[in-house]
CSV table of C-alpha atoms in Angstrom, one decimal:
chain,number,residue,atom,x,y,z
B,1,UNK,CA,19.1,28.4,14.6
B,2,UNK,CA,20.8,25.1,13.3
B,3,UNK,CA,24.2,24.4,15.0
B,4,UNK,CA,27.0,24.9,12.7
B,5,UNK,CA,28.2,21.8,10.2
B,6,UNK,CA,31.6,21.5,12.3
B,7,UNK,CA,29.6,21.9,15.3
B,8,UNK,CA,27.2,18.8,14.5
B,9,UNK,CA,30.9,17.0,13.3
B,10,UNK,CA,32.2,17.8,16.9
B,11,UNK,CA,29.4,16.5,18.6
B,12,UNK,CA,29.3,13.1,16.3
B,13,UNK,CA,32.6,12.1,16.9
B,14,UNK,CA,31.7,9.3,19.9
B,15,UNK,CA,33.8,6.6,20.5
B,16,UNK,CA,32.0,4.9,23.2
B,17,UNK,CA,28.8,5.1,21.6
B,18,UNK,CA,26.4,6.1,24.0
B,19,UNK,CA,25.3,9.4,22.3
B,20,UNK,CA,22.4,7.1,21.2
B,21,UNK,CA,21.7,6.3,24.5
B,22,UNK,CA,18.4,7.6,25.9
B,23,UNK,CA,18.7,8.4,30.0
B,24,UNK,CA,17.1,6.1,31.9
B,25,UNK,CA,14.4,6.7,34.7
B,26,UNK,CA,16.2,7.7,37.6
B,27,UNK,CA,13.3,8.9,40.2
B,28,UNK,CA,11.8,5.7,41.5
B,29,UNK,CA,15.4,3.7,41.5
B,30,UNK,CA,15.7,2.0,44.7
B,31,UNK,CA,19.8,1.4,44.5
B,32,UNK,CA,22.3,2.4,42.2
B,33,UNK,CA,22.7,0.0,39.2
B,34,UNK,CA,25.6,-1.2,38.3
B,35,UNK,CA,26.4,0.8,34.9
B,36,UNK,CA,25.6,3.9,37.1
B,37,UNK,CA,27.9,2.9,40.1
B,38,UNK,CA,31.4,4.9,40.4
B,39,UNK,CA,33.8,3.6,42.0
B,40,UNK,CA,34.5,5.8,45.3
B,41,UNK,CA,34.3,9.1,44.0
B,42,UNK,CA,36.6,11.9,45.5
B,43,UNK,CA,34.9,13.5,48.6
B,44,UNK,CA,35.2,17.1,48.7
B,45,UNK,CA,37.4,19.0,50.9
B,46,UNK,CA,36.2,20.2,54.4
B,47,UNK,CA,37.5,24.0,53.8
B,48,UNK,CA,36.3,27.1,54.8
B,49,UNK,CA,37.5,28.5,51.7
B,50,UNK,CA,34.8,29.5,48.7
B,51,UNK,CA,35.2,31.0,45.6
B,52,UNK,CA,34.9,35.0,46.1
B,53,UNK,CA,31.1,36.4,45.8
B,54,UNK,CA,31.7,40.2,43.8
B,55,UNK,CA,29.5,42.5,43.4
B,56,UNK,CA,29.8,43.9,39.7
B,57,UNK,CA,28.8,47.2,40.1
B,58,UNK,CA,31.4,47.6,42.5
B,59,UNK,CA,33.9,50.2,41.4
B,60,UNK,CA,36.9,47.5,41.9
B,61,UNK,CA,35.0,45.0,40.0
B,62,UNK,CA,37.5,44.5,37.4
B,63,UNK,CA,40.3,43.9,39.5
B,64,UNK,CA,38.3,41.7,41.7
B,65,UNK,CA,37.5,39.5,38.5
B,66,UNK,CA,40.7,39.1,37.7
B,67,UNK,CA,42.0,38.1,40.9
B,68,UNK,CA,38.9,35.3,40.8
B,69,UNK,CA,39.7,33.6,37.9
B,70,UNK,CA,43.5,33.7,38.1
B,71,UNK,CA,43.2,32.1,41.7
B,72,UNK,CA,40.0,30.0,41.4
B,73,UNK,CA,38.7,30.3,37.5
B,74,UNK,CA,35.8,31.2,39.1
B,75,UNK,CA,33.6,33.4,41.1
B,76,UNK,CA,29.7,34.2,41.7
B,77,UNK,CA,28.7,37.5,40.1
B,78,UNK,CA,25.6,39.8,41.9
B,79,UNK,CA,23.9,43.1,41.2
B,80,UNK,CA,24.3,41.8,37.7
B,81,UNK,CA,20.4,42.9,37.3
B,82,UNK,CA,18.6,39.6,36.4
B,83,UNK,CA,15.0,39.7,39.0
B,84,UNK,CA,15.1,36.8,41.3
B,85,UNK,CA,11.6,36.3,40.4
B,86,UNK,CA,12.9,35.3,37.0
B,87,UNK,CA,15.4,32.9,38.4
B,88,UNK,CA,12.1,31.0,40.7
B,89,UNK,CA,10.2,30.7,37.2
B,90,UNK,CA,12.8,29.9,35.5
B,91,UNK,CA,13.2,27.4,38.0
B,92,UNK,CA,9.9,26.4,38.0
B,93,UNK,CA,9.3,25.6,34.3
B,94,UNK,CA,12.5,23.5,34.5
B,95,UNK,CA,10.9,20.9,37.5
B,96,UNK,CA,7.8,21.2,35.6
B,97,UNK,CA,10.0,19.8,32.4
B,98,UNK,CA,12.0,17.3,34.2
B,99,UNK,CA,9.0,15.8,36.6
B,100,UNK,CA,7.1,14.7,33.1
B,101,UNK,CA,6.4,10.9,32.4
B,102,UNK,CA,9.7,9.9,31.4
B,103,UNK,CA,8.4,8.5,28.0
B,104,UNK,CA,7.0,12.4,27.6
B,105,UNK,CA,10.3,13.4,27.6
B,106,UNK,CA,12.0,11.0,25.1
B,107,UNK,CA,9.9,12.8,22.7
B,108,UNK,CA,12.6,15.3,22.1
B,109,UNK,CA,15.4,12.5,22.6
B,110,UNK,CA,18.2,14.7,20.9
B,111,UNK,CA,20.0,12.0,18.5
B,112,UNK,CA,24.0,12.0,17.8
B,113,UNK,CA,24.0,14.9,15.8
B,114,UNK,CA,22.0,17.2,17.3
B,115,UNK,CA,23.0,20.0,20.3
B,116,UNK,CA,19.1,21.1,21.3
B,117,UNK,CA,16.8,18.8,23.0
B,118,UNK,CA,16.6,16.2,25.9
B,119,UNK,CA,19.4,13.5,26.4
B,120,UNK,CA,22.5,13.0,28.7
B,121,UNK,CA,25.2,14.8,29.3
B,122,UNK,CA,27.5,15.0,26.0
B,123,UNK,CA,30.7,14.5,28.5
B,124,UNK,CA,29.2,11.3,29.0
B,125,UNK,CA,31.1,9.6,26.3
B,126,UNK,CA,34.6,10.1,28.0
B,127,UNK,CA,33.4,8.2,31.2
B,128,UNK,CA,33.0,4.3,31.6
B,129,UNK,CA,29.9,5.0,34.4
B,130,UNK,CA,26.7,6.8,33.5
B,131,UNK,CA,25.8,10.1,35.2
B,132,UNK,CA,22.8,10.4,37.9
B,133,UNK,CA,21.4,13.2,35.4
B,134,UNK,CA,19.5,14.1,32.7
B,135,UNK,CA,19.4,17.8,30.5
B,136,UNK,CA,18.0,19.6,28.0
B,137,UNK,CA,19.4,22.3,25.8
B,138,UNK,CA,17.6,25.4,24.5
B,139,UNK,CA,19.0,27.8,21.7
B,140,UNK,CA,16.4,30.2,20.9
B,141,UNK,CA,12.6,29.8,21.3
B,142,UNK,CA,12.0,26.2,22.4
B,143,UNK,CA,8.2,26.3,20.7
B,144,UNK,CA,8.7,23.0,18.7
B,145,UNK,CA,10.0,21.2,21.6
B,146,UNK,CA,7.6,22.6,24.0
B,147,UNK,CA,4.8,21.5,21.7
B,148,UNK,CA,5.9,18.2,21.0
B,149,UNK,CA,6.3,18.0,25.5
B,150,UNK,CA,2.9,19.4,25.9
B,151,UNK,CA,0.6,18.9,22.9
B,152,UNK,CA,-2.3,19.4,24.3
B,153,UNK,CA,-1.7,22.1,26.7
B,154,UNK,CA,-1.0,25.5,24.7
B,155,UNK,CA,-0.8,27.3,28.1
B,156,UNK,CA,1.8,25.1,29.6
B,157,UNK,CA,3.5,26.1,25.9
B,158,UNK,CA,3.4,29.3,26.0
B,159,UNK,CA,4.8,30.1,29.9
B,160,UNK,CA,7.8,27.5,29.2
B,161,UNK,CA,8.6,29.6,25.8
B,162,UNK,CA,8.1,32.7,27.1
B,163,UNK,CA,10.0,32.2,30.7
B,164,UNK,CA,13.4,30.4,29.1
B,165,UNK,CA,13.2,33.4,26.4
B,166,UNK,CA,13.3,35.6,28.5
B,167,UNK,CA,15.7,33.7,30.5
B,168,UNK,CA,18.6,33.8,27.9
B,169,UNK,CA,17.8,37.3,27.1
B,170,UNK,CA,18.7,38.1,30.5
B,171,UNK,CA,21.2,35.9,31.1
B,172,UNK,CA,22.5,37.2,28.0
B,173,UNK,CA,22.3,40.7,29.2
B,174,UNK,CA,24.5,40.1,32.4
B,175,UNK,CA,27.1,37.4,30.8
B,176,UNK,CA,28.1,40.7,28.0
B,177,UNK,CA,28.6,43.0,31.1
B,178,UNK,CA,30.7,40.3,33.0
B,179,UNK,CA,32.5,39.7,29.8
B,180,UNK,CA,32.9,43.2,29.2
B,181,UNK,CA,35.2,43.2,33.3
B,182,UNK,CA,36.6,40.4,31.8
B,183,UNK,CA,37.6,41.7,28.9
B,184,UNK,CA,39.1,44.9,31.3
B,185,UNK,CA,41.3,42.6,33.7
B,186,UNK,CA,42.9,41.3,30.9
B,187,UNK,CA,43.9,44.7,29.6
B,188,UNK,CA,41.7,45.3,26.8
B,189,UNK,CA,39.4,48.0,26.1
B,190,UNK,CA,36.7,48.9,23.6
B,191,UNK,CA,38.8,50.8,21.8
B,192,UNK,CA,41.5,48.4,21.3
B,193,UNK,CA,41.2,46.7,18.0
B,194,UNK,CA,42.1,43.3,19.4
B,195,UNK,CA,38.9,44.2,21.9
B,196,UNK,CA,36.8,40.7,21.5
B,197,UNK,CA,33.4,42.3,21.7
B,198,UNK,CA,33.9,44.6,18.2
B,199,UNK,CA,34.2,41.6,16.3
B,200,UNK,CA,31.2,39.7,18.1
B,201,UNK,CA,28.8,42.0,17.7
B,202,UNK,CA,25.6,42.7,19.7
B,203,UNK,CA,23.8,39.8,18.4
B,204,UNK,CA,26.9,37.8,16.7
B,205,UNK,CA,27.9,35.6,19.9
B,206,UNK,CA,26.7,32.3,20.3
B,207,UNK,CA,25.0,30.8,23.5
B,208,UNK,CA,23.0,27.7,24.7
B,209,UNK,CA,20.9,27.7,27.7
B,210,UNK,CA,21.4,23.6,29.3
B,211,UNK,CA,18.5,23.3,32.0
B,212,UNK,CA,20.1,20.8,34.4
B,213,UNK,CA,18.7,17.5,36.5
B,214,UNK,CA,19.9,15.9,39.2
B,215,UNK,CA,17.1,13.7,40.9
B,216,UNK,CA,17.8,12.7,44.2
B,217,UNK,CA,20.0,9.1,44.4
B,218,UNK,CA,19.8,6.4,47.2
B,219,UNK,CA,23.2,5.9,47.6
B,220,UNK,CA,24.8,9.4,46.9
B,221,UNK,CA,28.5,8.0,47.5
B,222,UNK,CA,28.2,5.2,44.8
B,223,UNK,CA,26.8,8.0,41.6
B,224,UNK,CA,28.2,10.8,40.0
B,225,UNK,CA,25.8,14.1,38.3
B,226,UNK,CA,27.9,15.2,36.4
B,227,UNK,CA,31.6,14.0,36.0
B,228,UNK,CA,34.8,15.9,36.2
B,229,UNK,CA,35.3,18.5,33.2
B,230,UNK,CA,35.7,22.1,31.7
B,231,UNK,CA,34.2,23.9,29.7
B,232,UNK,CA,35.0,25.0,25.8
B,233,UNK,CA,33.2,28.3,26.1
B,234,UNK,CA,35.0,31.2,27.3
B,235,UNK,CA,32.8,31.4,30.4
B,236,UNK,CA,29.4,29.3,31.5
B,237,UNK,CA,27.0,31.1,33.7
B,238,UNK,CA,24.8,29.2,36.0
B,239,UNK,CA,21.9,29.7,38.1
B,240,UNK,CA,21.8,27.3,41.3
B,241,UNK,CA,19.0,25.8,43.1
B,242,UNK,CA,19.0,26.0,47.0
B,243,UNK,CA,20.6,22.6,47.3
B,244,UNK,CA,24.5,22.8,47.1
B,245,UNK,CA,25.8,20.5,44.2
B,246,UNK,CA,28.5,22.2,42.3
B,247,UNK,CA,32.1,22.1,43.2
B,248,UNK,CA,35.0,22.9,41.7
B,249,UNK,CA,38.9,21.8,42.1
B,250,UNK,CA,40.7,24.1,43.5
B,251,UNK,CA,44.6,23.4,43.5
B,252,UNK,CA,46.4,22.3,46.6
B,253,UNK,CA,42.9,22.0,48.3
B,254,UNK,CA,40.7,19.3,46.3
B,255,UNK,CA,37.4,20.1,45.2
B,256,UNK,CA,35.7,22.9,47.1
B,257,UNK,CA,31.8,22.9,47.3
B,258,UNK,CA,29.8,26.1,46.1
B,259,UNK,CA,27.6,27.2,48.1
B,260,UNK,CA,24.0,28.6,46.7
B,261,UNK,CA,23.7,32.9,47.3
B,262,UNK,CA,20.0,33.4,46.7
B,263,UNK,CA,20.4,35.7,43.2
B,264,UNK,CA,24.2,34.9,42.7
B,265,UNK,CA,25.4,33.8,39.2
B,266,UNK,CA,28.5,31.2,39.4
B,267,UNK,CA,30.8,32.2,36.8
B,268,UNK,CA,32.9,29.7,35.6
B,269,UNK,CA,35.9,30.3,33.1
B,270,UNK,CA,36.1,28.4,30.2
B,271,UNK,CA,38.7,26.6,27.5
B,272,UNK,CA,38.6,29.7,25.2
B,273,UNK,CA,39.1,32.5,27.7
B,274,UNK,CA,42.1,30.3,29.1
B,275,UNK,CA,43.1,30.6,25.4
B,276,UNK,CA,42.3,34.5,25.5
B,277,UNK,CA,44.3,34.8,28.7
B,278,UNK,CA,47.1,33.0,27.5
B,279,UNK,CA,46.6,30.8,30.6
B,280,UNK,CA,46.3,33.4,33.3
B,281,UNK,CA,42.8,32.8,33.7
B,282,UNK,CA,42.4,28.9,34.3
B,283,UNK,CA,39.5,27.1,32.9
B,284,UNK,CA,38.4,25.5,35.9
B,285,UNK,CA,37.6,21.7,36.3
B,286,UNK,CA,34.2,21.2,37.7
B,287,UNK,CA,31.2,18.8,38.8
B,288,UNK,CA,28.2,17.5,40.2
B,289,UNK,CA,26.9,15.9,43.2
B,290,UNK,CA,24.1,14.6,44.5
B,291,UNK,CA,21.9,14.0,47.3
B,292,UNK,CA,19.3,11.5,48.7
B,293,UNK,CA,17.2,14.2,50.2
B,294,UNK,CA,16.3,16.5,47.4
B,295,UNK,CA,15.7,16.9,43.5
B,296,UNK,CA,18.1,19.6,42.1
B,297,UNK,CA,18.5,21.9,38.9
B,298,UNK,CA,20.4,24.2,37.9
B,299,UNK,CA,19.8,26.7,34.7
B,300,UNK,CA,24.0,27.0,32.4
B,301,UNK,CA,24.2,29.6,30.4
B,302,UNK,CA,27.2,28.7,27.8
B,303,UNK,CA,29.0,31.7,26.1
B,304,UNK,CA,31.3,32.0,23.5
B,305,UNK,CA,32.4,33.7,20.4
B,306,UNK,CA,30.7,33.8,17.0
B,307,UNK,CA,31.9,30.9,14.9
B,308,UNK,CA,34.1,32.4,12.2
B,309,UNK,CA,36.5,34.2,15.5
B,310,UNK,CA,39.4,32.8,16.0
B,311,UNK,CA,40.9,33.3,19.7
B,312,UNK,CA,44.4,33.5,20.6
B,313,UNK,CA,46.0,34.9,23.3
B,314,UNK,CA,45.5,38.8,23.7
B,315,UNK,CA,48.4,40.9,22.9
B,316,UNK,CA,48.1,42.7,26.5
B,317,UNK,CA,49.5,38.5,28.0
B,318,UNK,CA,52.0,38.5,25.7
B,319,UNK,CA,55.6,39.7,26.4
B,320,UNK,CA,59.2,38.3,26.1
B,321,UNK,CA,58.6,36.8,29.3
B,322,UNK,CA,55.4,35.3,28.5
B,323,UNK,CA,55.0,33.9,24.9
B,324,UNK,CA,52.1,32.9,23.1
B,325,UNK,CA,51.3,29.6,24.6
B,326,UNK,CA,48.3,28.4,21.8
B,327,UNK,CA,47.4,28.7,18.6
B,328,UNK,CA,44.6,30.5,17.4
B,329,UNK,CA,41.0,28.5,17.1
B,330,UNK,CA,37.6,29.4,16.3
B,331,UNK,CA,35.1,27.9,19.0
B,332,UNK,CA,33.4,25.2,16.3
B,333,UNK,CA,37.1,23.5,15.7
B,334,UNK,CA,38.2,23.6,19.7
B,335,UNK,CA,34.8,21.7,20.2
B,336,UNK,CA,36.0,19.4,17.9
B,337,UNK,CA,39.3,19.1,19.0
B,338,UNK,CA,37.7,18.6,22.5
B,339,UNK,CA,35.5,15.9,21.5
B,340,UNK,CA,38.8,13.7,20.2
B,341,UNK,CA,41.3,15.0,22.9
B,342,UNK,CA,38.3,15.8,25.6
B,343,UNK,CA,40.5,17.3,28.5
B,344,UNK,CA,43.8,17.1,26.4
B,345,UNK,CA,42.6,19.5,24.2
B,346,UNK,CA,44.1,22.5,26.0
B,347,UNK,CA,47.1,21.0,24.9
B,348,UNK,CA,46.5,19.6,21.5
B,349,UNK,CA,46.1,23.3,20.8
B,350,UNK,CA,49.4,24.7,22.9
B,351,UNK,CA,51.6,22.1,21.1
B,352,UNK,CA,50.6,23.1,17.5
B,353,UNK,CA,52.6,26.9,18.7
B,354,UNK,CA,55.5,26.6,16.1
């Protein structure tokens, strides 16, 4: 499936012009080069607190949900059904992508316009420093890449394809019955009309799987994985490794580490559920870390609405005492607006409210 016209436009606009830029070898690096090196990078806090670990099948689910993403915009979900066994292939396949020859990989160097493929971090173009990461994005089957990364290896092919499709359908699966509690803490219900999932569809909503790569760095306190950021999507579902990475910033605390649950999915809110919520459910800021002991990945499963919905806040957050605080968006044009406003755009779109 080709990403969407206004979709491509969103991901063109770059002003620092280093969407061209390929990532470099970071696995035998000695010390952290300069264009890498960030200046003293905010430690995380020393808390006992985490974000809360629900089980979704619990019969207080919903309420539990809600109370997670109003007071952290996040949670990790279990019981959500996905086999751990998955999750270690899935695993797998992705160190098996990312330990190639690093001119192996350039071979699906995704260029300025494009959304699938191998490349940096498309946040990268909001930061001076580069990122001690690499990715690559999947939407669908990844056969063309996959034969382009192993040409001469059909088996290699076949169990990447086949593990990362059955990977999103999965991950797929358990987003749409998070989403569905979601939905239910906010006050709507399958039978309400403004009830999001009627107009998505079963097969309508869009989604990109972002395999994750964080080799290990010799000087941990000088780099930065991933930098400082939401999301657009209204939420992002990710699969951690065993080495802790992720944190998130919680207010009036700092930024909070997440720890790995063997089988736990970290649910992280996004911009357009913010939007949905009319603010109650924050989007929450997020990034990586990393370490000088250990290679780590991580498997994100972004979710969001079909491209012609527009979200706005749900009439169940809207009262005389609560307003509509943003205009109504489809998810193509808040990528775009994110991409000229980057974390200003939760704004750009409150202040257009006439």
């Amino acid at each position: 499936m080709d990403p969407s016209p206004v979709k491509k436009l969103a991901y063109k606009s770059n002003p620092n012009g280093l969407d061209n830029q390929a990532p470099i070898d970071l696995r035998n690096i000695q010390s952290v080069p300069e264009a890498h090196t960030w200046e003293k990078p905010e430690p995380h806090t020393i808390t006992m607190e985490s974000i809360p670990v629900i089980d979704i099948t619990d019969p207080n689910a919903k309420l539990l949900i809600g109370e997670a993403c109003e007071k952290w915009g996040a949670f990790q979900a279990i019981n959500h059904g996905i086999p751990s066994h998955l999750f270690d292939k899935a695993e797998a396949e992705t160190f098996r992508l990312f330990n190639l020859p690093h001119d192996h990989k350039l071979r699906v160097l995704r260029g300025p316009d494009d959304v699938l493929g191998y490349g940096i971090p498309r946040i990268q173009r909001y930061f001076p420093k580069f990122m001690w990461s690499e990715g690559f994005t999947i939407e669908g089957s990844p056969a063309q890449h996959a034969s382009e990364l192993w040409p001469d290896q059909p088996h290699i092919q076949t169990a990447f394809c086949t593990t990362m499709e059955e990977c999103q359908k999965e991950m797929k699966r358990a987003t749409e019955s998070v989403m569905e509690l979601i939905f239910g803490a906010l006050g709507l219900g399958p039978k309400d009309e403004k009830w999001p999932k009627s107009k998505m569809g079963d097969n309508k909503a869009q989604a990109l799987l972002a395999l994750n790569s964080y080799p290990m760095c010799p000087e941990p306190d000088r780099a930065m994985g991933l930098g400082p950021h939401t999301d657009t999507s209204f939420v992002t579902v990710v699969h951690q490794s065993s080495c802790t990475g992720l944190q998130l910033l919680k207010e009036g605390v700092g930024w909070v580490p997440v720890k790995p649950v063997r089988g736990a999915l970290v649910v992280n809110v996004g911009d357009l559920l913010h939007i949905l919520s009319n603010g109650r459910f924050h989007s929450v800021f997020h990034r990586a870390v990393v370490n000088n002991e250990k290679h780590r990945v991580s498997i994100a499963y972004v979710y969001g609405p079909p491209s012609d919905v527009k979200i706005a806040p749900a009439p169940t957050m809207i009262d005389q005492e609560h307003p509509p605080l943003y205009s109504p968006v489809t998810w193509n044009h808040y990528i775009y607006a994110k991409s000229i406003h980057h974390n200003n755009a939760l704004e750009y779109v409150k202040h257009r409210v006439q």
